[in-house]
Coordinates of C-alpha atoms in Angstrom, one line a residue:
M1 CA 163.2 143.5 151.4
L2 CA 165.6 142.7 148.5
R3 CA 162.8 143.7 145.8
Q4 CA 162.7 147.0 147.6
V5 CA 166.5 147.4 147.4
Y6 CA 166.4 146.7 143.8
K7 CA 163.6 149.2 143.1
E8 CA 165.4 152.0 144.8
I9 CA 169.1 151.2 143.8
T10 CA 168.1 151.7 140.2
N11 CA 167.7 155.5 141.2
F12 CA 171.5 155.7 142.2
P13 CA 174.4 155.5 139.8
L14 CA 177.0 154.0 142.0
I15 CA 177.1 150.9 144.1
N16 CA 178.4 152.7 147.2
K17 CA 174.8 154.3 147.5
L18 CA 173.6 150.7 148.4
S19 CA 174.7 151.4 152.2
Q20 CA 172.6 154.5 152.3
I21 CA 169.4 152.6 151.6
L22 CA 169.8 149.0 153.2
P23 CA 169.0 148.6 156.8
A24 CA 171.9 147.8 159.2
H25 CA 171.2 144.1 159.4
S26 CA 171.1 144.0 155.6
R27 CA 174.2 145.8 155.0
N28 CA 176.2 142.9 156.7
A29 CA 174.4 140.3 154.7
S30 CA 175.9 138.8 151.6
I31 CA 174.0 139.3 148.3
S32 CA 174.2 136.9 145.5
S33 CA 173.9 137.7 141.9
T34 CA 170.8 135.5 141.6
E35 CA 169.1 137.6 144.4
L36 CA 169.3 140.8 142.5
P37 CA 168.9 141.0 138.7
I38 CA 171.5 143.7 138.3
D39 CA 175.2 144.0 137.9
L40 CA 176.6 145.5 141.1
E41 CA 180.1 146.2 139.6
R42 CA 178.9 149.1 137.2
E43 CA 176.4 151.7 136.7
T44 CA 173.4 150.4 134.8
S45 CA 169.8 151.0 133.9
A46 CA 167.0 148.8 132.8
D47 CA 166.3 151.2 130.0
S48 CA 169.9 151.4 128.7
Q49 CA 170.2 150.3 125.0
L50 CA 173.0 150.2 122.4
R51 CA 171.1 152.8 120.5
S52 CA 171.1 156.5 121.6
H53 CA 167.8 157.4 120.0
K54 CA 164.9 155.7 118.2
C55 CA 164.7 156.5 114.4
G56 CA 161.3 158.1 114.6
E57 CA 162.1 160.3 117.6
I58 CA 164.7 162.5 116.4
T59 CA 163.8 166.2 116.2
A60 CA 165.4 169.6 115.6
R61 CA 166.2 169.7 119.3
D62 CA 168.8 167.0 118.6
V63 CA 170.7 168.9 115.9
G64 CA 174.4 168.9 116.7
Q65 CA 174.1 165.7 118.9
S66 CA 175.9 162.4 118.0
V67 CA 173.6 159.6 117.6
K68 CA 173.6 155.9 117.1
L69 CA 170.5 154.3 115.4
Y70 CA 169.5 150.9 114.8
G71 CA 166.9 149.6 112.3
W72 CA 166.0 148.3 108.9
L73 CA 167.4 149.9 105.7
D74 CA 164.2 151.3 104.2
Y75 CA 164.5 153.6 101.2
N76 CA 167.8 154.0 99.1
R77 CA 168.1 157.1 96.9
G78 CA 171.8 157.6 96.0
K79 CA 173.7 159.2 98.6
F80 CA 170.7 159.2 100.9
F81 CA 168.8 156.5 102.6
T82 CA 166.1 156.0 105.4
I83 CA 166.6 153.8 108.5
R84 CA 163.4 152.6 110.1
D85 CA 162.4 151.1 113.5
A86 CA 159.0 150.8 115.2
T87 CA 158.8 154.4 115.9
G88 CA 159.2 155.6 112.3
S89 CA 162.1 156.5 109.9
C90 CA 164.9 159.0 109.6
Q91 CA 166.9 160.2 106.6
V92 CA 170.7 159.5 106.6
L93 CA 173.3 161.3 104.4
C94 CA 175.6 158.4 103.6
P95 CA 179.4 158.7 104.2
A96 CA 181.5 158.7 101.2
S97 CA 182.1 155.3 99.4
T98 CA 179.6 153.5 101.4
N99 CA 178.4 150.2 100.1
L100 CA 174.8 149.7 101.2
P101 CA 173.2 146.3 101.7
P102 CA 169.8 145.5 100.2
K103 CA 166.7 147.0 101.5
E104 CA 165.4 145.5 104.7
S105 CA 168.8 144.7 105.9
V106 CA 169.5 145.5 109.5
V107 CA 172.0 148.3 110.0
S108 CA 173.4 150.7 112.5
V109 CA 174.2 154.2 111.9
E110 CA 176.5 156.6 113.8
G111 CA 176.4 160.2 112.9
I112 CA 175.5 163.8 113.7
V113 CA 172.0 165.2 113.5
Q114 CA 171.7 168.4 111.2
H115 CA 168.9 170.4 109.8
R116 CA 167.7 169.6 106.3
P117 CA 168.0 172.3 103.6
R118 CA 164.7 174.2 103.6
K119 CA 164.0 172.9 100.1
D120 CA 164.4 169.2 101.3
I121 CA 162.1 169.3 104.4
N122 CA 159.5 166.6 104.3
S123 CA 156.3 167.6 106.3
K124 CA 155.0 164.1 105.9
M125 CA 157.7 162.7 108.2
M126 CA 158.0 163.2 111.9
T127 CA 161.6 163.6 111.3
G128 CA 161.3 165.5 108.1
A129 CA 163.0 168.6 109.1
V130 CA 166.3 166.9 110.1
E131 CA 168.7 164.2 108.8
V132 CA 171.7 162.4 110.2
L133 CA 175.2 163.0 108.7
G134 CA 176.5 159.5 108.6
M135 CA 179.9 158.8 110.0
K136 CA 179.6 155.0 110.1
V137 CA 177.1 152.5 108.5
T138 CA 177.3 149.0 109.8
T139 CA 175.4 146.1 108.3
L140 CA 174.2 143.8 111.1
N141 CA 172.3 141.3 109.0
E142 CA 171.9 141.4 105.3
C143 CA 168.5 140.7 103.9
T144 CA 168.9 138.0 101.2
H145 CA 165.4 136.9 101.1
M146 CA 162.4 139.3 100.6
P147 CA 159.2 137.5 99.1
Y148 CA 157.6 140.8 98.3
P149 CA 158.5 144.6 98.2
F150 CA 158.0 145.8 101.9
H151 CA 155.9 148.8 101.1
D152 CA 153.6 147.0 98.8
A153 CA 150.2 145.8 100.0
P154 CA 150.2 142.0 99.2
K155 CA 147.0 139.8 99.6
E156 CA 146.3 138.6 103.0
D157 CA 147.5 135.1 102.5
I158 CA 150.9 136.5 101.6
R159 CA 150.9 138.6 104.6
M160 CA 150.2 135.6 106.9
R161 CA 152.7 133.3 105.1
Y162 CA 155.4 135.9 105.8
R163 CA 154.0 137.3 109.1
Y164 CA 157.4 138.1 110.6
I165 CA 157.7 140.7 107.7
D166 CA 154.2 142.0 108.0
L167 CA 154.8 142.6 111.6
R168 CA 157.3 145.3 110.7
S169 CA 154.6 147.4 108.9
Q170 CA 153.4 150.5 110.5
K171 CA 149.9 149.3 110.7
M172 CA 150.8 146.0 112.5
Q173 CA 153.1 147.8 114.8
Y174 CA 150.3 150.3 115.8
N175 CA 147.9 147.5 116.2
L176 CA 149.9 145.5 118.4
R177 CA 151.2 148.2 120.6
M178 CA 147.7 149.5 120.9
R179 CA 146.6 146.0 122.1
S180 CA 149.5 145.7 124.6
S181 CA 148.6 149.2 126.1
F182 CA 145.0 148.6 126.3
I183 CA 145.2 145.3 127.9
L184 CA 147.9 146.6 130.4
N185 CA 145.4 149.4 131.3
L186 CA 142.6 147.1 131.9
R187 CA 144.5 144.7 134.2
K188 CA 145.8 147.7 136.2
Y189 CA 142.4 149.4 136.5
L190 CA 140.7 146.0 137.6
C191 CA 143.4 144.9 140.0
E192 CA 144.7 148.2 141.5
K193 CA 141.4 150.1 141.6
H194 CA 138.8 147.5 142.1
G195 CA 140.6 144.6 144.0
F196 CA 140.2 142.0 141.3
V197 CA 142.6 138.9 141.5
D198 CA 144.2 137.7 138.2
V199 CA 143.9 134.1 138.3
E200 CA 145.1 131.7 135.5
T201 CA 142.8 128.8 134.9
P202 CA 143.7 125.5 133.2
T203 CA 143.5 125.0 129.4
L204 CA 143.3 121.3 129.8
F205 CA 139.8 120.6 130.9
R206 CA 136.9 118.2 130.2
R207 CA 134.1 118.3 127.7
T208 CA 131.4 121.0 128.7
P209 CA 127.8 120.1 127.7
G210 CA 126.2 122.2 125.1
G211 CA 127.8 125.2 123.5
A212 CA 130.3 125.4 120.8
K213 CA 132.2 122.4 119.5
E214 CA 135.5 121.9 121.4
F215 CA 139.0 120.8 120.4
I216 CA 139.9 117.4 122.1
V217 CA 143.4 116.6 123.2
P218 CA 144.4 112.9 123.4
T219 CA 146.3 111.5 126.3
Q220 CA 148.5 108.3 126.6
K221 CA 145.9 106.7 128.5
A222 CA 143.7 104.8 125.9
G223 CA 140.2 106.4 125.4
L224 CA 140.8 109.5 127.8
F225 CA 140.8 112.9 126.4
Y226 CA 141.1 116.4 127.5
S227 CA 139.1 119.3 125.8
L228 CA 140.4 122.9 125.4
P229 CA 137.9 125.1 127.0
Q230 CA 135.7 127.4 125.0
S231 CA 135.7 129.7 128.1
P232 CA 136.8 129.5 131.7
Q233 CA 133.1 129.5 132.6
Q234 CA 133.2 126.6 135.2
F235 CA 136.4 127.5 136.7
K236 CA 135.3 131.1 137.4
Q237 CA 132.2 129.9 139.2
L238 CA 134.3 127.5 141.1
L239 CA 136.6 130.4 142.1
M240 CA 133.4 132.3 143.6
A241 CA 132.6 129.3 145.6
G242 CA 136.2 129.3 146.9
G243 CA 136.0 133.0 147.9
I244 CA 137.8 134.5 145.2
D245 CA 135.2 137.2 145.1
R246 CA 136.5 139.4 142.3
Y247 CA 138.2 137.3 139.4
M248 CA 139.7 138.5 136.2
Q249 CA 141.9 136.9 133.6
V250 CA 143.1 137.7 129.9
A251 CA 142.0 134.1 128.8
K252 CA 142.9 132.1 125.8
C253 CA 139.7 130.4 124.6
Y254 CA 139.2 127.7 121.8
R255 CA 136.3 126.7 119.6
D256 CA 136.5 124.1 116.8
E257 CA 134.8 126.1 114.3
G258 CA 135.7 127.7 110.9
A259 CA 137.4 131.0 111.3
K260 CA 135.6 134.2 110.1
P261 CA 136.6 137.8 109.9
E262 CA 135.6 138.1 113.5
R263 CA 136.2 134.7 114.8
Q264 CA 139.4 132.5 115.2
P265 CA 139.8 128.8 116.5
E266 CA 141.8 130.4 119.5
F267 CA 141.0 133.8 120.7
T268 CA 141.4 136.0 123.7
Q269 CA 138.7 137.4 126.1
L270 CA 138.8 139.5 129.2
D271 CA 137.1 137.3 131.7
L272 CA 135.4 138.8 134.8
E273 CA 133.4 137.4 137.7
L274 CA 132.1 138.9 141.0
S275 CA 130.4 137.6 144.0
F276 CA 127.4 139.4 145.6
T277 CA 126.7 141.5 142.5
N278 CA 123.9 142.2 140.1
Q279 CA 123.4 143.3 136.5
E280 CA 123.4 146.9 137.2
Q281 CA 126.8 146.6 139.1
I282 CA 128.5 144.6 136.3
K283 CA 127.3 146.9 133.6
A284 CA 128.5 150.1 135.5
L285 CA 131.9 148.4 136.2
V286 CA 132.4 147.6 132.5
E287 CA 131.3 151.0 131.4
E288 CA 133.6 152.7 134.0
M289 CA 136.5 150.4 132.9
I290 CA 136.1 151.0 129.2
F291 CA 135.9 154.9 129.8
N292 CA 139.0 154.9 131.9
C293 CA 141.1 152.7 129.7
W294 CA 140.0 154.0 126.5
P295 CA 143.0 155.3 124.5
K296 CA 143.3 159.0 124.4
E297 CA 143.9 159.2 120.7
L298 CA 140.5 157.7 119.8
D299 CA 137.2 159.6 119.9
R300 CA 135.6 160.2 123.2
L301 CA 132.8 157.9 124.2
A302 CA 129.1 158.9 125.2
A303 CA 128.1 157.9 128.5
P304 CA 126.1 156.0 129.8
F305 CA 125.8 153.3 127.1
P306 CA 122.1 153.1 125.9
R307 CA 120.1 149.8 126.4
L308 CA 117.6 148.0 124.4
S309 CA 115.7 144.9 125.2
Y310 CA 116.1 141.8 123.0
A311 CA 112.6 142.1 121.9
D312 CA 113.0 145.7 120.9
A313 CA 116.3 145.1 119.1
I314 CA 114.5 142.6 117.0
S315 CA 111.6 144.8 116.4
M316 CA 113.7 147.9 115.6
Y317 CA 116.8 146.6 113.9
G318 CA 116.0 142.9 113.1
S319 CA 119.2 142.0 115.1
D320 CA 120.3 141.3 118.6
K321 CA 123.6 143.1 117.7
P322 CA 122.4 146.1 115.8
D323 CA 124.7 148.8 114.3
T324 CA 123.1 152.0 115.8
R325 CA 125.4 154.5 114.0
F326 CA 122.7 154.9 111.3
G327 CA 118.9 154.9 111.2
S328 CA 116.8 152.7 108.8
I329 CA 114.8 151.5 111.7
I330 CA 112.1 148.9 110.8
T331 CA 108.6 150.2 110.6
D332 CA 105.4 148.1 111.0
L333 CA 103.0 148.6 108.0
T334 CA 100.5 145.8 108.8
D335 CA 97.7 148.2 109.6
V336 CA 98.4 150.0 106.2
F337 CA 98.2 147.3 103.8
P338 CA 95.1 145.4 103.0
P339 CA 95.3 141.6 102.1
L340 CA 97.1 141.4 98.7
D341 CA 97.7 138.5 96.5
V342 CA 101.2 139.6 96.0
F343 CA 101.8 138.5 99.7
G344 CA 100.5 134.9 99.1
P345 CA 97.3 133.2 100.4
P346 CA 96.2 134.0 104.0
I347 CA 97.0 131.2 106.6
P348 CA 94.1 130.6 109.0
D349 CA 94.7 131.9 112.6
K350 CA 98.0 133.4 111.5
Q351 CA 98.5 137.2 111.2
L352 CA 100.4 138.5 108.2
H353 CA 103.3 141.0 109.2
I354 CA 104.4 143.6 106.9
K355 CA 107.3 145.7 107.6
A356 CA 109.8 148.0 105.9
I357 CA 112.8 150.1 106.2
A358 CA 113.8 153.4 104.3
I359 CA 117.3 153.9 102.9
K360 CA 118.0 157.6 102.6
N361 CA 119.3 158.6 99.1
G362 CA 119.2 154.9 98.3
C363 CA 118.5 155.1 94.7
T364 CA 121.8 156.8 94.2
L365 CA 123.7 154.6 96.6
M366 CA 122.5 151.3 95.3
K367 CA 122.6 150.2 91.8
N368 CA 120.3 147.3 90.4
K369 CA 123.3 144.7 90.6
A370 CA 123.8 145.4 94.3
I371 CA 120.0 145.4 95.0
K372 CA 119.7 142.0 93.4
R373 CA 122.6 140.7 95.3
I374 CA 121.2 141.7 98.6
Q375 CA 117.8 140.2 97.7
S376 CA 119.3 137.0 96.8
L377 CA 121.4 136.8 100.1
V378 CA 118.3 137.6 102.2
Q379 CA 116.2 135.0 100.4
A380 CA 119.0 132.4 100.8
Q381 CA 119.3 133.0 104.6
H382 CA 115.7 133.7 105.6
L383 CA 113.7 132.0 102.8
V384 CA 111.5 135.2 102.3
D385 CA 111.5 137.8 99.6
V386 CA 112.2 141.5 100.0
A387 CA 110.6 144.0 97.7
V388 CA 112.4 147.2 96.6
V389 CA 110.5 150.4 96.0
K390 CA 112.3 153.5 94.5
V391 CA 110.7 156.9 95.4
D392 CA 110.8 159.6 92.8
A393 CA 109.0 162.9 93.7
G394 CA 106.7 160.7 96.2
V395 CA 105.8 158.2 93.4
W396 CA 106.8 154.6 93.7
N397 CA 108.8 152.8 91.0
S398 CA 108.0 149.1 91.9
P399 CA 106.0 146.1 90.7
L400 CA 103.8 146.6 93.8
T401 CA 102.2 149.4 92.3
R402 CA 99.9 147.4 90.2
Y403 CA 98.3 146.0 93.4
L404 CA 97.7 149.6 94.9
R405 CA 95.8 151.3 92.2
G406 CA 92.9 153.3 93.4
T407 CA 94.3 153.3 97.1
D408 CA 96.3 156.0 99.1
I409 CA 98.7 153.3 100.5
Q410 CA 101.7 154.9 98.8
E411 CA 101.0 158.1 100.5
Q412 CA 100.5 156.4 103.8
V413 CA 103.7 154.4 103.7
N414 CA 105.6 157.6 102.5
T415 CA 104.4 159.4 105.5
K416 CA 105.2 156.7 108.1
L417 CA 108.6 156.1 106.6
E418 CA 109.3 159.7 106.2
V419 CA 110.8 159.2 102.8
S420 CA 111.8 161.9 100.2
N421 CA 112.8 162.0 96.6
N422 CA 115.5 159.4 95.8
D423 CA 115.0 157.4 98.9
M424 CA 114.6 153.6 98.7
I425 CA 112.1 151.3 100.6
L426 CA 112.8 147.7 101.4
L427 CA 109.6 145.9 102.3
C428 CA 109.0 142.4 103.5
A429 CA 105.9 140.3 104.5
N430 CA 105.6 136.9 106.1
H431 CA 103.4 135.2 108.7
S432 CA 106.3 135.0 111.1
W433 CA 107.1 138.4 113.1
K434 CA 110.6 137.3 113.7
T435 CA 111.3 136.2 110.1
V436 CA 110.2 139.6 108.7
C437 CA 112.3 141.5 111.2
Q438 CA 115.4 139.5 110.9
A439 CA 115.2 139.5 107.0
L440 CA 114.9 143.3 107.0
G441 CA 117.8 143.4 109.6
T442 CA 120.0 141.4 107.3
A443 CA 119.1 143.6 104.3
R444 CA 119.9 146.8 106.4
T445 CA 123.3 145.4 107.4
L446 CA 124.1 144.3 103.9
V447 CA 123.1 147.8 102.6
A448 CA 125.5 149.4 105.1
Q449 CA 128.3 147.1 104.1
H450 CA 127.9 147.8 100.5
C451 CA 127.7 151.6 101.0
L452 CA 130.9 151.6 103.3
E453 CA 132.8 149.5 100.7
N454 CA 131.9 152.1 98.2
G455 CA 133.0 155.0 100.3
T456 CA 129.5 156.3 101.0
P457 CA 129.0 155.2 104.6
L458 CA 125.3 155.6 106.0
Y459 CA 126.6 157.0 109.2
E460 CA 128.7 160.1 110.1
T461 CA 132.4 159.2 110.1
D462 CA 133.1 161.4 113.1
K463 CA 130.7 159.1 115.3
L464 CA 132.8 156.1 115.2
F465 CA 132.1 154.1 118.4
H466 CA 128.4 153.2 119.3
F467 CA 128.2 151.0 122.4
L468 CA 125.0 149.3 123.3
W469 CA 123.6 147.0 125.9
I470 CA 121.1 144.3 124.9
E471 CA 119.3 142.7 127.7
D472 CA 116.2 140.6 128.6
F473 CA 117.1 137.6 126.3
P474 CA 115.0 134.6 126.2
L475 CA 116.6 132.0 128.3
F476 CA 116.1 129.3 125.8
E477 CA 115.7 129.0 122.1
E478 CA 113.8 126.3 120.1
D479 CA 115.6 124.1 117.5
A480 CA 115.2 120.3 117.4
K481 CA 115.1 120.6 121.1
L482 CA 115.3 123.5 123.5
Q483 CA 118.7 125.0 123.8
S484 CA 120.3 127.7 126.1
S485 CA 120.3 131.0 124.3
H486 CA 123.6 131.9 126.2
H487 CA 125.0 128.9 128.3
P488 CA 123.2 126.6 130.7
F489 CA 124.5 128.4 133.8
T490 CA 122.5 131.7 133.1
A491 CA 120.0 132.4 135.9
P492 CA 116.3 133.1 134.8
L493 CA 114.5 136.5 135.9
E494 CA 113.1 135.8 139.4
E495 CA 109.7 136.6 138.2
D496 CA 109.9 134.1 135.3
I497 CA 111.0 131.0 137.4
P498 CA 107.3 129.9 137.8
L499 CA 107.2 129.5 133.9
L500 CA 110.1 127.0 133.7
S501 CA 107.8 124.0 134.0
S502 CA 104.8 125.4 132.0
A503 CA 106.2 127.7 129.3
P504 CA 110.1 127.6 129.4
T505 CA 110.3 129.6 125.9
Q506 CA 108.7 132.5 127.6
V507 CA 111.3 132.7 130.4
R508 CA 113.8 135.5 130.2
G509 CA 117.3 135.1 131.3
Q510 CA 119.5 137.4 133.3
H511 CA 121.9 137.6 130.3
Y512 CA 123.4 140.8 128.7
D513 CA 125.4 141.6 125.6
L514 CA 127.5 144.5 124.8
V515 CA 127.4 145.6 121.3
L516 CA 129.8 148.0 119.4
N517 CA 129.1 149.1 115.9
G518 CA 126.9 146.0 115.1
C519 CA 129.5 143.6 116.5
E520 CA 129.0 141.5 119.7
I521 CA 132.0 142.3 121.9
G522 CA 130.8 140.8 125.1
G523 CA 128.4 138.7 126.9
G524 CA 127.6 138.0 130.5
S525 CA 124.9 136.9 132.8
I526 CA 124.0 136.4 136.5
R527 CA 124.6 132.8 137.3
I528 CA 122.6 130.1 138.8
H529 CA 124.0 129.6 142.3
N530 CA 121.3 127.2 143.6
S531 CA 122.2 123.5 142.6
K532 CA 118.5 122.4 142.5
L533 CA 117.5 125.0 139.9
Q534 CA 120.7 124.2 137.9
R535 CA 120.0 120.5 138.0
F536 CA 116.5 121.0 137.0
I537 CA 117.4 123.2 133.9
L538 CA 120.2 120.9 132.9
E539 CA 118.1 117.6 133.3
K540 CA 114.6 118.4 132.8
I541 CA 114.7 121.1 130.2
L542 CA 117.9 120.8 128.4
Q543 CA 118.1 117.0 128.8
E544 CA 121.8 117.1 129.5
D545 CA 123.9 114.4 131.5
T546 CA 124.7 116.0 134.6
N547 CA 127.4 113.6 135.5
Q548 CA 129.8 115.6 133.7
L549 CA 129.1 118.6 135.9
E550 CA 128.9 116.9 139.3
H551 CA 131.9 118.9 140.5
L552 CA 130.0 122.1 139.7
L553 CA 126.7 121.1 141.2
E554 CA 128.6 119.9 144.4
A555 CA 130.3 123.5 144.6
L556 CA 126.9 125.1 144.4
D557 CA 125.7 123.0 147.3
S558 CA 128.7 123.9 149.5
G559 CA 127.8 127.5 150.1
C560 CA 128.4 129.3 146.8
P561 CA 127.5 133.0 146.8
P562 CA 125.3 134.7 144.3
H563 CA 127.6 135.8 141.5
G564 CA 127.7 136.9 137.8
G565 CA 130.1 138.1 135.4
I566 CA 131.0 139.0 131.8
A567 CA 133.5 138.2 129.1
L568 CA 134.7 140.8 126.6
G569 CA 136.1 139.6 123.2
L570 CA 139.3 141.4 123.1
D571 CA 140.1 140.6 119.5
R572 CA 136.9 141.9 118.2
L573 CA 137.0 145.2 120.4
L574 CA 140.6 145.9 119.3
S575 CA 139.8 145.4 115.7
I576 CA 137.2 148.1 115.9
M577 CA 139.4 150.3 117.9
C578 CA 142.1 150.0 115.4
D579 CA 139.7 150.2 112.4
A580 CA 141.0 146.8 111.1
P581 CA 138.9 144.9 108.6
T582 CA 139.4 141.6 110.6
I583 CA 140.4 140.5 113.9
R584 CA 143.6 138.9 112.2
D585 CA 145.0 142.4 111.9
V586 CA 145.2 142.7 115.9
I587 CA 146.6 139.3 116.5
A588 CA 150.3 138.8 116.1
F589 CA 150.2 135.1 114.6
P590 CA 146.6 134.5 113.6
K591 CA 145.1 131.5 111.8
S592 CA 143.5 131.8 108.3
S593 CA 139.8 131.7 107.5
K594 CA 140.3 128.0 107.2
G595 CA 141.8 127.6 110.6
M596 CA 145.3 127.1 109.2
D597 CA 148.6 128.8 110.2
L598 CA 150.1 129.6 106.8
M599 CA 153.4 130.6 108.2
T600 CA 154.3 127.3 110.1
G601 CA 151.9 125.0 108.1
A602 CA 149.9 124.0 111.4
P603 CA 147.9 121.8 111.8
C604 CA 150.2 119.2 110.5
E605 CA 150.3 115.4 110.1
V606 CA 151.6 113.2 113.0
N607 CA 153.6 109.9 112.1
D608 CA 152.1 106.6 113.1
N609 CA 154.6 106.0 116.0
E610 CA 153.5 109.2 117.8
L611 CA 149.9 108.3 117.1
C612 CA 150.3 104.9 118.6
D613 CA 151.4 106.4 121.9
Y614 CA 148.0 108.0 122.0
H615 CA 146.1 105.0 120.9
I616 CA 144.8 106.7 117.8
S617 CA 144.6 105.7 114.2
V618 CA 143.7 108.0 111.3
S619 CA 141.0 106.9 108.8
D620 CA 140.7 108.2 105.2
E621 CA 139.2 111.7 105.1
N622 CA 136.4 110.4 102.9
T623 CA 135.3 107.8 105.6
T624 CA 131.9 108.5 107.0
C625 CA 131.8 108.6 110.8
N626 CA 129.1 106.5 112.5
R627 CA 127.2 108.9 114.9

């Protein structure tokens, strides 16, 4: 009742209005200051501030009004200066004999809004048609330490060392406010429209078999450690067993891996799980959610999101997270080429796969230095060479031509790839189908990155957001032993379950990824809800110790409903939405590429007394661990 009173009382200016909205029994009750977070002695508003306007919101409609502004002293030009806050800046005409503090000092300005002279109007500023005739300028905090000129573009390590200054920049203000607004809309959409329950799960957990390397947290009980979860995977499945049939959380997750442009040791994901669902329902929910929460200032999205099977994605793009904003699709040329010495000796019972991609206008876009760099990177990653063919008026310029004399192979390839003058062909051959596809996929990505960095993107810049579902992944992948392609709780396709015992590598999983502009921004699956099937996969196929997962297996045995879900990487998604080069630009206080907090110096050393409490001793960093 008191919450309703508080909600309604803020619409009335005086305390005597209270009697009009309280029921009779409440009017006689005493209300303490701890029950209502408002001052009942005076008119107030949750939005009231010391300032009358924000700096970037003053317009010609405010001319003649008295204003009070707060912000940072931005530019200082003689008798004029600009004051800046998160909304923008405004020009101030200084009062006579004003002694201004250094730039980036915090000041308040009292004055009257007036039109600028016509010759002084600045169309590049939102407030460029007006200025404030300053009557009083007060220094609230003088800036005595400024490590770099605020409007410069310092290197990223300097920005991260002085993050509290970098956060004042227009770019960071935009990114973090976009992040806040988008996440708020996601929460409201899921909880208010679709009945999701926002549940916080623990960050002190135990080690999860398989998956990424986890951070461990020591305790004061000798030999006992927590782990920081790489995702709330087990908890959300346990919530399904507990009847929380629609769960969501904006979750902090942790992986003890080196940071990359799209990865941090700690990151944020939107975590969803539903009972009594299937892949189609989850994909439809995610698409509808993104459409409804998508910021209005960004390009509209095409619906529905296209879909590709994992096998088709590898075959066409050489990647399970392809960038579909441009073409250069892989074309199979195996039936065009005869056996050639240049492709190496034949291997009995193994087919040679020959594939290629065409780069439109590639001879202009790519110089020899860039081409050799891409060839070198592909060779280092995939141990296979990529041949380059330059096309000039239908004629090839390539060492391959010496092997093709007296044939019409050039014409056949040109026709298949639909190449024209000045195009470039990248060709690869190997006895492994997947190696050829992935090598050309890597080359395709590197070419696109090179062209983007040089201001000549391969895609149309007005088509900025290309979402794509990838589905029908293999359930397992082979390394030294079989591993889960996604995680060990992913359910196999029903029709593939008989293959688990005889041909596990042919089993497809009910796993799906959401890709945006060549970046994986989400992954999910239908989960295993049968404990016998889960135990078989863990023990017989993955050879994992199930003792660490008995709590989950018991929960599956206790009447756990069928369920599935997805997690969206909010840092990655927002970095693309904000056109930021790395996810660090959409995180307030990120770690560096080496996992360091350059501002605070974390991680840092701990003294021996503190280590002793946790029964830990630190060896020399050069000491080799016995594994």
